[in-house]
Coordinates of C-alpha atoms and ligand atoms in Angstrom, one line a residue:
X344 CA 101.9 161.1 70.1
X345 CA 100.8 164.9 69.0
X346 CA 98.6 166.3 71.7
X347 CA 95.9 166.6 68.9
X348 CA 95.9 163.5 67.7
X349 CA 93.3 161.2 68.6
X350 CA 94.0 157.9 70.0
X351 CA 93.7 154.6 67.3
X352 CA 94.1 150.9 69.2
X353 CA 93.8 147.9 67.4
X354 CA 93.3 144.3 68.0
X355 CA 95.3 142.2 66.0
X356 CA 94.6 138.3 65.9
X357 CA 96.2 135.7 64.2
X358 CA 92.8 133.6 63.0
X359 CA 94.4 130.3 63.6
X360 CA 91.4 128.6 65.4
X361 CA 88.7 129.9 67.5
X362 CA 89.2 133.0 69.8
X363 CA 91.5 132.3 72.8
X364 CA 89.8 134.2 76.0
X365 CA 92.7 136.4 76.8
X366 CA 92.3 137.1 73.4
X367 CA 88.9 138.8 74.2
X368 CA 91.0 140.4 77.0
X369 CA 93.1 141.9 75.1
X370 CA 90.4 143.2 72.3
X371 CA 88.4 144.8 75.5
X372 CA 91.0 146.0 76.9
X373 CA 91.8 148.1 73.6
X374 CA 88.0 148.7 73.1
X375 CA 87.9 150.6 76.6
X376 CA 90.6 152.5 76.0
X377 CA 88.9 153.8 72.3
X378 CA 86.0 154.5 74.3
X379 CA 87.5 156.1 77.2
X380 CA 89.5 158.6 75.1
X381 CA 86.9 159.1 72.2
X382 CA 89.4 157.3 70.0
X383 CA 89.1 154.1 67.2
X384 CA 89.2 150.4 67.7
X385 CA 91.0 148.4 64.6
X386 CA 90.2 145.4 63.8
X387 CA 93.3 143.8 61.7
X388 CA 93.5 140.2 60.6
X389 CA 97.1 139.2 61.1
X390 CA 97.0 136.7 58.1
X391 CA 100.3 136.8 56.6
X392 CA 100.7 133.0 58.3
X393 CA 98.3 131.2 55.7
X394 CA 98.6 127.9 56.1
X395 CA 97.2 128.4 59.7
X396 CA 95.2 131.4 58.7
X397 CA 92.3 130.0 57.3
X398 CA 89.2 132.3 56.1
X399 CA 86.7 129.4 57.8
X400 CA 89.1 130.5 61.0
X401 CA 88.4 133.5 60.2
X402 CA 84.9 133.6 60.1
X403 CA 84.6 131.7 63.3
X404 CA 86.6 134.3 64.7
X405 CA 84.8 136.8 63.7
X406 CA 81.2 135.5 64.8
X407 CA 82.8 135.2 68.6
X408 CA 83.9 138.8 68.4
X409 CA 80.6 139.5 67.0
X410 CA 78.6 137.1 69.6
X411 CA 79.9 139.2 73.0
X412 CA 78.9 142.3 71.0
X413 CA 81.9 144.5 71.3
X414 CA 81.8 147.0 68.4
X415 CA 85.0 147.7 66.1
X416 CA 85.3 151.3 63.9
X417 CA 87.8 150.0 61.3
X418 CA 88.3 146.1 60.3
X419 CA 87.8 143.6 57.4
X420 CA 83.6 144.5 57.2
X421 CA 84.3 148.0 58.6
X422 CA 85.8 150.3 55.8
X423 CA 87.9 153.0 57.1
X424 CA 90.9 154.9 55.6
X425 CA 93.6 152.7 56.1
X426 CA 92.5 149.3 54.7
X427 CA 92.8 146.8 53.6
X428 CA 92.5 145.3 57.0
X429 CA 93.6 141.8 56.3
X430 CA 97.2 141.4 56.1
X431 CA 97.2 138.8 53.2
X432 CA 95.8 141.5 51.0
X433 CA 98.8 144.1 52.4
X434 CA 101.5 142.1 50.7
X435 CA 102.5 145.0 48.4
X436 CA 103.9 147.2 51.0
X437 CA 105.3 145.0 53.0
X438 CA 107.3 144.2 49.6
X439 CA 108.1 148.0 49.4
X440 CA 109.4 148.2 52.7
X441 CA 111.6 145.1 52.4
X442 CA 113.2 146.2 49.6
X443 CA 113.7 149.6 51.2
X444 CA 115.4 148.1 53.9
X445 CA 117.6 146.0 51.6
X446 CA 118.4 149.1 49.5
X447 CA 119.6 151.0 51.9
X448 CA 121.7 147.5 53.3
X449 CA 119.4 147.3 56.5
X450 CA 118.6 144.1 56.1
X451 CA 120.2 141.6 53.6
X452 CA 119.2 137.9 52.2
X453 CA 119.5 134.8 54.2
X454 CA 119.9 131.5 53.0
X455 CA 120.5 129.5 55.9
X456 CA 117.3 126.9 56.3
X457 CA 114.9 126.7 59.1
X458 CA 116.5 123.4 60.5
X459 CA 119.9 124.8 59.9
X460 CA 119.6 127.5 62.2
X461 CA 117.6 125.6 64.7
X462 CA 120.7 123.3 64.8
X463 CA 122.6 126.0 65.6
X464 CA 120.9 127.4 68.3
X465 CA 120.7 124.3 69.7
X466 CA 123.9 124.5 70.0
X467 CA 124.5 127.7 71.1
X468 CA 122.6 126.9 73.9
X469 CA 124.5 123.9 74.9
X470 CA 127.5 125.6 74.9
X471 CA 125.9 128.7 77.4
X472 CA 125.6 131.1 74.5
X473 CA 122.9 133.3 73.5
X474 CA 121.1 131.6 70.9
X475 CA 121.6 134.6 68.2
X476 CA 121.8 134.4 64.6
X477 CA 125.6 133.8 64.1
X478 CA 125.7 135.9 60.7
X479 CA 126.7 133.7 58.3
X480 CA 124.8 135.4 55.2
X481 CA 125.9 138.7 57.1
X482 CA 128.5 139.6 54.7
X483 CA 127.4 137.8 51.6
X484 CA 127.4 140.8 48.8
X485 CA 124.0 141.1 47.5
X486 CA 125.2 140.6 43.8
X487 CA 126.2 137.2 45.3
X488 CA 123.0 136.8 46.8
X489 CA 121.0 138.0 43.6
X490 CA 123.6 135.3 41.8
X491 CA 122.0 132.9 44.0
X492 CA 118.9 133.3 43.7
X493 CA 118.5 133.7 39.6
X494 CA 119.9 130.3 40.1
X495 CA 116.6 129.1 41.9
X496 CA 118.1 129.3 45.3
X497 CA 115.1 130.2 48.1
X498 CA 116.2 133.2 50.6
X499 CA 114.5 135.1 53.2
X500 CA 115.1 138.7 54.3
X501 CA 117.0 139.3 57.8
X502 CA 117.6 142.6 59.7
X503 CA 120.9 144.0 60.8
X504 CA 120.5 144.4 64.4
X505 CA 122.1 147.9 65.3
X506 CA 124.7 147.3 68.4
X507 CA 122.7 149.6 70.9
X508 CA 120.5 149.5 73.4
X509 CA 116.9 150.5 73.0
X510 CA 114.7 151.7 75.9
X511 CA 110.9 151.5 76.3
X512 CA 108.8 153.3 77.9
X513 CA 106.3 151.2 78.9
X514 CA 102.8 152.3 80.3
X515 CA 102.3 149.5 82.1
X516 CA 106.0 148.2 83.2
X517 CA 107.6 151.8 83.4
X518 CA 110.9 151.8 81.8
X519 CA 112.2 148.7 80.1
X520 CA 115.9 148.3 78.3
X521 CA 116.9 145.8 75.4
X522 CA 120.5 145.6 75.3
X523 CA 122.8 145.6 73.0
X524 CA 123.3 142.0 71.6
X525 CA 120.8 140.2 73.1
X526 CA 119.1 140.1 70.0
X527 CA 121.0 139.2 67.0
X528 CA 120.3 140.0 63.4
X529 CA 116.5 138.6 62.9
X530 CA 114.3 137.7 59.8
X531 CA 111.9 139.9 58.6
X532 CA 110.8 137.6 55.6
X533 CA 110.7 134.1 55.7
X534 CA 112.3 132.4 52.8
X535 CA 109.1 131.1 50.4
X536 CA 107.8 127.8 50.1
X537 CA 107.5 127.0 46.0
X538 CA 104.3 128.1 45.9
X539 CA 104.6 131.1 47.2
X540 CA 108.3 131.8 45.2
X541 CA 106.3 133.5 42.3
X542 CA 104.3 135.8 44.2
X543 CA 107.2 137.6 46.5
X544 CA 109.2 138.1 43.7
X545 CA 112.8 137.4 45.5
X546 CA 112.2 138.7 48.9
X547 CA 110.6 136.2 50.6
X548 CA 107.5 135.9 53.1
X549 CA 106.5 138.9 55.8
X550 CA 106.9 137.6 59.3
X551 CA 104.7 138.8 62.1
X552 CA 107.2 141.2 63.5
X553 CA 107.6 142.7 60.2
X554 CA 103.7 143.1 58.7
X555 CA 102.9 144.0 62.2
X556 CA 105.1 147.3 62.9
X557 CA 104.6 148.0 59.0
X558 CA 100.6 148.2 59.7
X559 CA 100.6 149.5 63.1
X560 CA 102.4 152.6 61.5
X561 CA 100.8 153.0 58.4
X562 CA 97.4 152.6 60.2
X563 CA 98.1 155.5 62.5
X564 CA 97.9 153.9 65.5
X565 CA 98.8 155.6 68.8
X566 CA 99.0 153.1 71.5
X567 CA 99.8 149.5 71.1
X568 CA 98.4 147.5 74.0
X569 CA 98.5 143.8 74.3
X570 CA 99.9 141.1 76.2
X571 CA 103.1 140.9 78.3
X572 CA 104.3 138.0 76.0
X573 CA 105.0 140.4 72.9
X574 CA 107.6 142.0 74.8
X575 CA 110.5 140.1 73.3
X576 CA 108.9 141.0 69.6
X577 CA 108.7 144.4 70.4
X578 CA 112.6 144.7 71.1
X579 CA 112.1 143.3 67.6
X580 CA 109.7 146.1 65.7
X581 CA 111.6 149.1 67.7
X582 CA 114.3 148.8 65.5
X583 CA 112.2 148.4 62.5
X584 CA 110.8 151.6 63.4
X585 CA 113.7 153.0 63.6
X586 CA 115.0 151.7 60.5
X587 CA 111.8 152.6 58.4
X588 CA 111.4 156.2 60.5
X589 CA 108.0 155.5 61.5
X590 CA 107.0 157.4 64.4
X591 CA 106.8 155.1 67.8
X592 CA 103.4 154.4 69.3
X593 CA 103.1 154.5 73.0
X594 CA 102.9 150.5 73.8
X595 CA 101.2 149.0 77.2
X596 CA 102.2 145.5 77.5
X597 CA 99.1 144.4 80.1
X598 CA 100.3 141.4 83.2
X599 CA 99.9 138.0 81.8
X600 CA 96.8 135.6 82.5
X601 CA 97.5 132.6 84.2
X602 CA 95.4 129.1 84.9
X603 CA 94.7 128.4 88.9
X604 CA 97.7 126.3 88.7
X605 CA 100.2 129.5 88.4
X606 CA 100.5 128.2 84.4
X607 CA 100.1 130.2 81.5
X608 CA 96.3 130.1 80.5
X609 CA 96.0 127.4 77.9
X610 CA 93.9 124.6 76.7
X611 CA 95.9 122.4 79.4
X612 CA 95.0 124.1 82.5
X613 CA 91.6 124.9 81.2
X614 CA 88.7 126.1 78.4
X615 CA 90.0 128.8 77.1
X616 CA 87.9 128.9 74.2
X617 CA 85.3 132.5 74.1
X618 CA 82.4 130.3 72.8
X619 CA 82.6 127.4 75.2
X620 CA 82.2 129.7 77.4
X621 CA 78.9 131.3 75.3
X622 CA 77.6 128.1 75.0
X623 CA 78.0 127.1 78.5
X624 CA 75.8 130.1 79.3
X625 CA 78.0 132.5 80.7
X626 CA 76.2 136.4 79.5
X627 CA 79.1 138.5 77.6
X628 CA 78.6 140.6 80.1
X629 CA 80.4 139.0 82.7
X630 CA 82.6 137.5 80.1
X631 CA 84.1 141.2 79.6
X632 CA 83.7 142.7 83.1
X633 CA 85.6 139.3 84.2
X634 CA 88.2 139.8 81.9
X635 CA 88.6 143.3 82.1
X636 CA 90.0 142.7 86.0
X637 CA 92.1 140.4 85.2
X638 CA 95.0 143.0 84.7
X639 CA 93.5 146.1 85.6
X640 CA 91.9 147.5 88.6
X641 CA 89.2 150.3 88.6
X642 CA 90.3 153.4 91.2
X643 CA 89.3 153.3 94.6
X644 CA 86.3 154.4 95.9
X645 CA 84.0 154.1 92.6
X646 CA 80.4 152.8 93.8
X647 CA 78.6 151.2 90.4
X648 CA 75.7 150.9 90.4
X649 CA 75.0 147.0 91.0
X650 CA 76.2 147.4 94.4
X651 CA 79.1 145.5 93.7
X652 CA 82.4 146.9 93.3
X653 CA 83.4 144.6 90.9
X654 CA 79.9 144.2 88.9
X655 CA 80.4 147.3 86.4
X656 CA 78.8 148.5 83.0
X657 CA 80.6 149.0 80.1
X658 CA 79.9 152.9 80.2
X659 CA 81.0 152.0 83.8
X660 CA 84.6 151.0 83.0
X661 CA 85.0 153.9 80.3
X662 CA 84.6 156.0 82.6
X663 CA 87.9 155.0 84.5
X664 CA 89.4 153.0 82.4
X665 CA 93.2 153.7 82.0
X666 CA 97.1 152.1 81.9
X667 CA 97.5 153.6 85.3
X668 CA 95.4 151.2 86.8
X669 CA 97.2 148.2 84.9
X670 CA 98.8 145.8 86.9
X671 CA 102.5 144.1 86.6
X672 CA 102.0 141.5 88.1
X673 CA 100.3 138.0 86.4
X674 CA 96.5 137.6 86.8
X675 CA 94.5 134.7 87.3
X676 CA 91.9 133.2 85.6
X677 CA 89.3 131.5 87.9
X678 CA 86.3 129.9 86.6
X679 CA 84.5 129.5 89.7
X680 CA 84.7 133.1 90.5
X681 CA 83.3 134.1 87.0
X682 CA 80.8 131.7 88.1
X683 CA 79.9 133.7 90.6
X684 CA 79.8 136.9 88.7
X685 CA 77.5 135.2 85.9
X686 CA 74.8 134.6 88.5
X687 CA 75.4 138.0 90.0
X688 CA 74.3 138.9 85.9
X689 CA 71.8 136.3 86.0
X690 CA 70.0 138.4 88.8
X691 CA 70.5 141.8 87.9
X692 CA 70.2 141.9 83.8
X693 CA 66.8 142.8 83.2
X694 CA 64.3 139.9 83.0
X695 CA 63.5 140.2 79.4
X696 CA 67.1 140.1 78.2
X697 CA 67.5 137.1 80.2
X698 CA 64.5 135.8 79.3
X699 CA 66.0 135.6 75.6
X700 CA 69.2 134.5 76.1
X701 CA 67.9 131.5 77.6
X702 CA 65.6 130.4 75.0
X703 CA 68.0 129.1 73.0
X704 CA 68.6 126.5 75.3
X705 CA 64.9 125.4 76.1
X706 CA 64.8 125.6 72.3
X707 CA 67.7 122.5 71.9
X708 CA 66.1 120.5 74.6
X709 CA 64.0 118.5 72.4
X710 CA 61.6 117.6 75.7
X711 CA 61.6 121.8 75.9
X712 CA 60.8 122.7 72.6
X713 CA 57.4 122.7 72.5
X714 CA 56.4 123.2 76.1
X715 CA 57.8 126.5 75.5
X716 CA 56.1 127.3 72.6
X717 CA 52.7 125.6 73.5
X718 CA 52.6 127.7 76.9
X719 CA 53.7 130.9 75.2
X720 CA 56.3 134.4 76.2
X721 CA 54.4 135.4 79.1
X722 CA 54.2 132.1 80.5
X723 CA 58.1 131.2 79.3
X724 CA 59.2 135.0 80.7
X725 CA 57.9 134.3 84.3
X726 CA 60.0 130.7 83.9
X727 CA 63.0 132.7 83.8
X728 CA 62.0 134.7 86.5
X729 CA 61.4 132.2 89.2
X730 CA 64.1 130.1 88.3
X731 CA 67.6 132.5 87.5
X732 CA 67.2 133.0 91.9
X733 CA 68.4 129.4 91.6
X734 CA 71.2 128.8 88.9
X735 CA 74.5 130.3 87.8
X736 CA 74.6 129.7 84.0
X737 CA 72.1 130.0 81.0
X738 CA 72.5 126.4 80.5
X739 CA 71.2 125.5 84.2
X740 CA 67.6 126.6 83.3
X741 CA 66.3 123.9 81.5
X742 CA 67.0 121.2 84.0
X743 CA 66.2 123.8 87.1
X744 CA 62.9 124.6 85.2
X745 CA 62.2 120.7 85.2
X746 CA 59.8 120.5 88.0
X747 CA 57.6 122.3 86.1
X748 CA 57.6 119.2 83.0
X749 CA 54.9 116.5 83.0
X750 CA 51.3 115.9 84.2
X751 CA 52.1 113.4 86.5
X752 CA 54.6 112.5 88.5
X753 CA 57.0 109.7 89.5
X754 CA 58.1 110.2 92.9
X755 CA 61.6 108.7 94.2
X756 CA 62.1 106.6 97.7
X757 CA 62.5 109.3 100.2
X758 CA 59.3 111.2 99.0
X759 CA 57.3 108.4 98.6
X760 CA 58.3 106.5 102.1
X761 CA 57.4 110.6 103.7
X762 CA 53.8 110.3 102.1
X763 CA 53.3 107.3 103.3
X764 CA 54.1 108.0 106.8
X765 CA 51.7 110.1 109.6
X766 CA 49.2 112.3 107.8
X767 CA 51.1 112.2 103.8
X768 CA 48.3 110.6 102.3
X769 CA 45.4 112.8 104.2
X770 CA 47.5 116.1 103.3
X771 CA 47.5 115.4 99.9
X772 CA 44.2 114.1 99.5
X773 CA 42.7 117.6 101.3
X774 CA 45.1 119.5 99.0
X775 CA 43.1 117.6 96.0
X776 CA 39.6 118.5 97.5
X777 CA 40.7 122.4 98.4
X778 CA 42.7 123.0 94.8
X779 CA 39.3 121.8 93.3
X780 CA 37.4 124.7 94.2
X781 CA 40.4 126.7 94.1
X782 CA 39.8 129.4 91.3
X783 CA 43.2 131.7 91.4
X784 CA 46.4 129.8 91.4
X785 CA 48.3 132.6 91.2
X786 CA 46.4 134.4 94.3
X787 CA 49.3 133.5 96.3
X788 CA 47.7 134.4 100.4
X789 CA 44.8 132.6 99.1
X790 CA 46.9 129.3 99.0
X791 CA 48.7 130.1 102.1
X792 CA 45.4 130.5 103.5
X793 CA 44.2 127.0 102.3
X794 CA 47.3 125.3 103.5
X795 CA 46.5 126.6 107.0
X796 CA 42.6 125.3 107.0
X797 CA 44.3 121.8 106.0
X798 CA 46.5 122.0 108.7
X799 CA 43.7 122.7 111.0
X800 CA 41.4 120.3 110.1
X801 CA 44.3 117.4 110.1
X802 CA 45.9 118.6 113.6
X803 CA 49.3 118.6 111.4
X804 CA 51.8 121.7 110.7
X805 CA 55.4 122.1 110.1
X806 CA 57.2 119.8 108.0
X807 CA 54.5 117.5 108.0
X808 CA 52.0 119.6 106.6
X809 CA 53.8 121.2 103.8
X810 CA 56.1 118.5 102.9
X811 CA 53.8 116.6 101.3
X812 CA 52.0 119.2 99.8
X813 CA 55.1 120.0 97.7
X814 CA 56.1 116.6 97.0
X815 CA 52.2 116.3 95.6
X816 CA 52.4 119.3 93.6
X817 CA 56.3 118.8 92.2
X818 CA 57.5 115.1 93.1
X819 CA 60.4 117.1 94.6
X820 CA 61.3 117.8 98.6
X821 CA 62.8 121.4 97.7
X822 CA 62.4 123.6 95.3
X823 CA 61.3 127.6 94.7
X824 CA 57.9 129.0 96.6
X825 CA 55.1 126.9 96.0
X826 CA 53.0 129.6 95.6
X827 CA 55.4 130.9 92.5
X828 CA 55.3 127.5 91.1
X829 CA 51.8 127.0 91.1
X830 CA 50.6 129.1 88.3
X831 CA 52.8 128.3 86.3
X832 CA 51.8 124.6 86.3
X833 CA 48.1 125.6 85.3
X834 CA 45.0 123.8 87.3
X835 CA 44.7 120.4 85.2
X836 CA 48.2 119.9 85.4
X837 CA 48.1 120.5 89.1
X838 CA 45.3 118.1 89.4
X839 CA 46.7 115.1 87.7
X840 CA 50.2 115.6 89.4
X841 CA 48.3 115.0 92.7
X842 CA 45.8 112.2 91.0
X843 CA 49.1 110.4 90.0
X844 CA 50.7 110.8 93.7
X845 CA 47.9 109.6 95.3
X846 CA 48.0 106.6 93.4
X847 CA 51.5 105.5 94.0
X848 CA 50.9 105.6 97.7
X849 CA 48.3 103.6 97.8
X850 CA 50.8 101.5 95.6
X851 CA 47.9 101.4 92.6
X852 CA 50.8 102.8 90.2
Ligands
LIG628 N1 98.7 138.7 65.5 C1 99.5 138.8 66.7 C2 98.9 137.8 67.7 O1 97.8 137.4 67.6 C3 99.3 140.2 67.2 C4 100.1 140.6 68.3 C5 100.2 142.0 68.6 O2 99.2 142.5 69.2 O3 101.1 142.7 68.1 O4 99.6 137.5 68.7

C-alpha cells in the first residue's frame, strides 16, 4: 500500500438470510478501522450465489445494518466511484477476467460434475490423500474443450495452481505460508445451470473466491479484514492476484467467535441473529462495543469516560482502534455478560434516548398502549427513569413498569395474610385518611414525613409500618422508592388502589 494512499475496507456479505452477529463484528470491525485512519467503509453485496441471494434477503439485511446505525461511504444506496456495488450487476468483468485467465492458459475448462468430484475426494480422503482436484480436464486442449461445449456440453472455469509456496503477511497472525500442493487446481466459475447457460456465454458462473479478489482489487481496497475462517480462500485469491497482477491488499484475518460451549458461534449454540437481539432490547450500543472485544483489546491504561474500561464510545474505540491490538486466539460470545453491559447502557445513555427506544415496546403491549399515550412524554419519560435502575433489556420495562397499571389492586397470599396481621389494616386505613389531605405527591420529605406521624400515632415502625403501606399503594412487597412511585400513580389512582385493599382485608372483595 502507497504511503499516500488512503485506506478503503469493506464489508462484504453474502445476503443469504438475516445478518449473522459476527457478521456485525466483522462490519465494525472494518467501520473502526475507516474511522480510525480517515479512510472508507464499502459496502459490497456478494450476490453472485443467487438462488440464496435473494433481494427480500437483501433488504432485511440491509435494515439490520441500517437499525444499529453504523454508517457506510460506498454501497448499493451509497454511490461512489467504483460501483456497481452488487456483485450480480458485476458479471461483465468477472467475464473479462476469466477469459483473460483462459487466454493466457491460467485457467482452463472443467467438465467434471459437482458429484463427480465430490466422489473423488471422498475418496481421496479414504485413502489418506489430500482431497485436491486430480486434473483430469488439466490437459484437455481448449479446441477440445470449445468442441465440447458447441456441442451443448456445460463446463466451468478452474485455475492452474502454480507449484509454490505463497507467504502472508498477516496483521493479525504474523506470517503465514501455503505450500506448495496443498491446494490443487480450483474453480473459479462454476459450470451454469440451464438457465444461466445463455447469460455466461461459455465460461461459466463466478465463484466467491473469484468475484471477490476481482472486486476487492478493482475497488481499491487497501486492507482486507475479516474472519479467521477465510484463511483457506485467501490461499485461494493470492494466486489470483498474482495471476491477474492486481496489487495485494494488506489482509487481517481477526480470531474466531465462539459459543460458551468452545463451538463455533451458530444458530446451535445460540441466537446469533443481529435483530433478535434488537428486538430483545439490547441498545446497538452495546451490541457494537460487545462485539468489538470480542477479538480485540483496547491498550492499556485508556480511562473512558463511563468509568468502565470496557464501556467505550464509538469516537472512543477510533481513537485506539488498530490490528495491533487483535487477538489470535478464539473469542467468546457470552450473552449473559452482554447482559450486563446492556444495563450498564441502560443506566448511562441519556434518559431521553432511552426513553424512545423503549416506547416501542410499551407501544406493542396492547394493555400499554394507551396508558402511555393518555398520561403523556413527561409522565412516560420519568417511567423510564425510575424503572431502567431495575432491568437489563428494553424489553424488561413494560412488565417492571407494571406496578404502576390499574386503579385497584388484587393482592396475592403473602400480602394479603401481612395486612391482615398486627397493625396492616390500621396502617393502611391512616395512609387513606393522611393521602386525603395530602396535596403534593411528588413532595417526597413530605410523605416521609407522614409515614412517620402514622407510625407514631399507631406505636408501629420498621417493617410493620411501611410494609403495608407499599403493598396498599402497589399490591407488591418490593419494588422502587415509594416516594418515586407515587407521582407517577396520580392522587385518584392512589386512592382507589388503597379503597380496593382495604376491602379485600376485610374480605368484602
Ligand atoms: N461474501 C463473503 C462472506 O460473506 C465475504 C467474505 C470476505 O470478507 O471476503 O463470507
Amino acid at each position: 500500500m502507497a504511503q499516500d494512499q488512503k485506506v478503503r475496507v469493506r464489508f462484504a456479505p453474502s445476503p443469504t438470510g438475516y445478518l449473522h452477529i459476527g457478521g456485525v463484528r466483522t462490519l465494525w470491525f472494518n467501520w473502526l478501522y475507516a474511522r480510525r485512519w480517515g479512510g472508507k467503509l464499502i459496502l459490497r453485496i456478494d450476490d453472485t450465489d443467487q438462488q440464496r441471494s435473494t433481494p427480500e434477503n437483501e433488504k432485511m439485511m440491509m435494515e439490520d445494518i441500517h437499525s444499529l446505525g453504523i454508517e457506510y461511504d460506498e454501497g448499493p444506496d451509497r454511490p461512489g466511484d467504483y460501483g456497481p456495488y452488487r456483485q450480480s450487476e458485476r458479471f461483465d468483468l468477472y467475464a473479462k477476467y476469466a477469459k483473460q485467465l483462459l487466454d493466457e492458459d491460467k485457467a482452463y475448462y472443467c467438465f467434471c460434475s459437482a458429484d463427480l468430484i465430490t466422489q473423488k475426494r471422498e475418496a481421496a480422503m479414504k485413502m489418506g490423500k489430500m482431497p485436491i482436484y486430480d486434473g483430469t480436464c488439466a490437459h484437455q486442449s481448449k479446441e477440445e474443450a470449445l468442441k465440447r461445449i458447441s456441442a451443448g456440453e456445460k463446463a466451468g472455469l478452474r485455475m492452474r495452481a502454480p507449484s509454490k509456496d505463497y507467504v502472508l503477511e498477516d496483521l493479525v497472525r504474523g506470517k503465514i505460508t501455503f505450500q506448495s500442493g496443498t491446494i490443487g487446481d480450483f474453480l473459479i466459475t462454476r459450470t451454469p445451470t440451464d438457465e444461466e447457460k445463455e447469460a455466461q456465454a461459455g465460461i461459466g458462473m463466478p465463484v466467491y473466491n473469484f468475484s471477490c479478489v476481482i472486486d476487492d482489487a478493482l475497488m481499491k481496497l487497501t486492507h482486507i479484514i475479516r474472519g479467521e475462517d477465510h484463511l483457506s480462500n485467501t490461499a485461494r485469491q493470492l494466486m489470483i492476484y498474482e495471476a491477474l497482477k492486481f496489487d495485494l491488499p494488506i489482509f487481517a484475518h481477526t480470531a474466531m467467535v465462539l459459543g460458551t460451549d468452545r463451538l463455533k458461534l451458530s444458530k446451535r449454540n445460540g441466537d446469533v441473529s443481529t435483530k433478535q437481539y434488537l428486538d430483545q432490547g439490547y441498545f446497538s450500543e452495546t451490541l457494537l462495543n460487545f462485539l468489538s472485544l470480542l477479538g480485540w483489546w483496547p491498550p492499556q491504561g485508556i480511562t473512558p469516560a463511563s468509568g468502565h474500561p470496557e464501556v467505550m464510545t464509538p469516537e472512543e474505540m477510533i481513537k485506539v482502534f488498530g490490528t495491533e491490538g487483535m487477538q489470535k486466539a478464539p473469542a467468546v460470545f457470552d450473552v449473559q455478560k452482554m447482559k450486563w453491559m446492556n444495563s450498564f447502557y441502560m443506566k448511562m445513555l441519556p434518559l431521553e434516548k432511552v426513553t424512545s427506544e423503549a416506547r416501542p415496546f410499551f407501544e406493542k403491549d396492547p394493555n400499554w398502549k394507551n396508558i402511555v399515550s393518555e398520561r403523556g412524554d413527561l409522565w412516560f419519560e420519568k417511567v423510564i427513569g425510575l424503572f431502567r435502575e431495575e432491568v437489563s433489556l428494553l424489553s424488561e420495562l413494560p412488565m417492571a413498569a407494571q406496578l404502576l397499571m390499574g386503579d385497584t389492586l388484587t393482592l396475592d397470599e403473602d400480602s394479603l395474610n401481612f395486612l391482615k396481621k398486627d397493625k396492616g389494616l390500621e396502617v393502611v386505613e391512616a395512609l387513606k385518611m393522611r393521602l386525603n389531605h395530602f396535596e403534593d405527591l411528588s413532595d417526597s420529605s413530605g410523605f416521609k414525613e407522614l409515614q412517620k406521624e402514622i407510625g407514631t400515632e399507631l406505636g408501629v415502625k420498621g417493617k410493620g409500618l411501611f410494609m403495608p403501606i407499599r403493598i396498599a399503594l402497589t399490591g407488591q412487597m418490593k419494588g422502587p422508592d415509594l416516594s418515586d412511585v407515587l407521582p407517577l400513580l396520580g392522587a385518584s389512582t392512589v386512592q382507589s388502589r388503597i379503597q380496593s385493599v382495604i376491602h379485600q382485608v376485610k374480605g368484602q372483595s
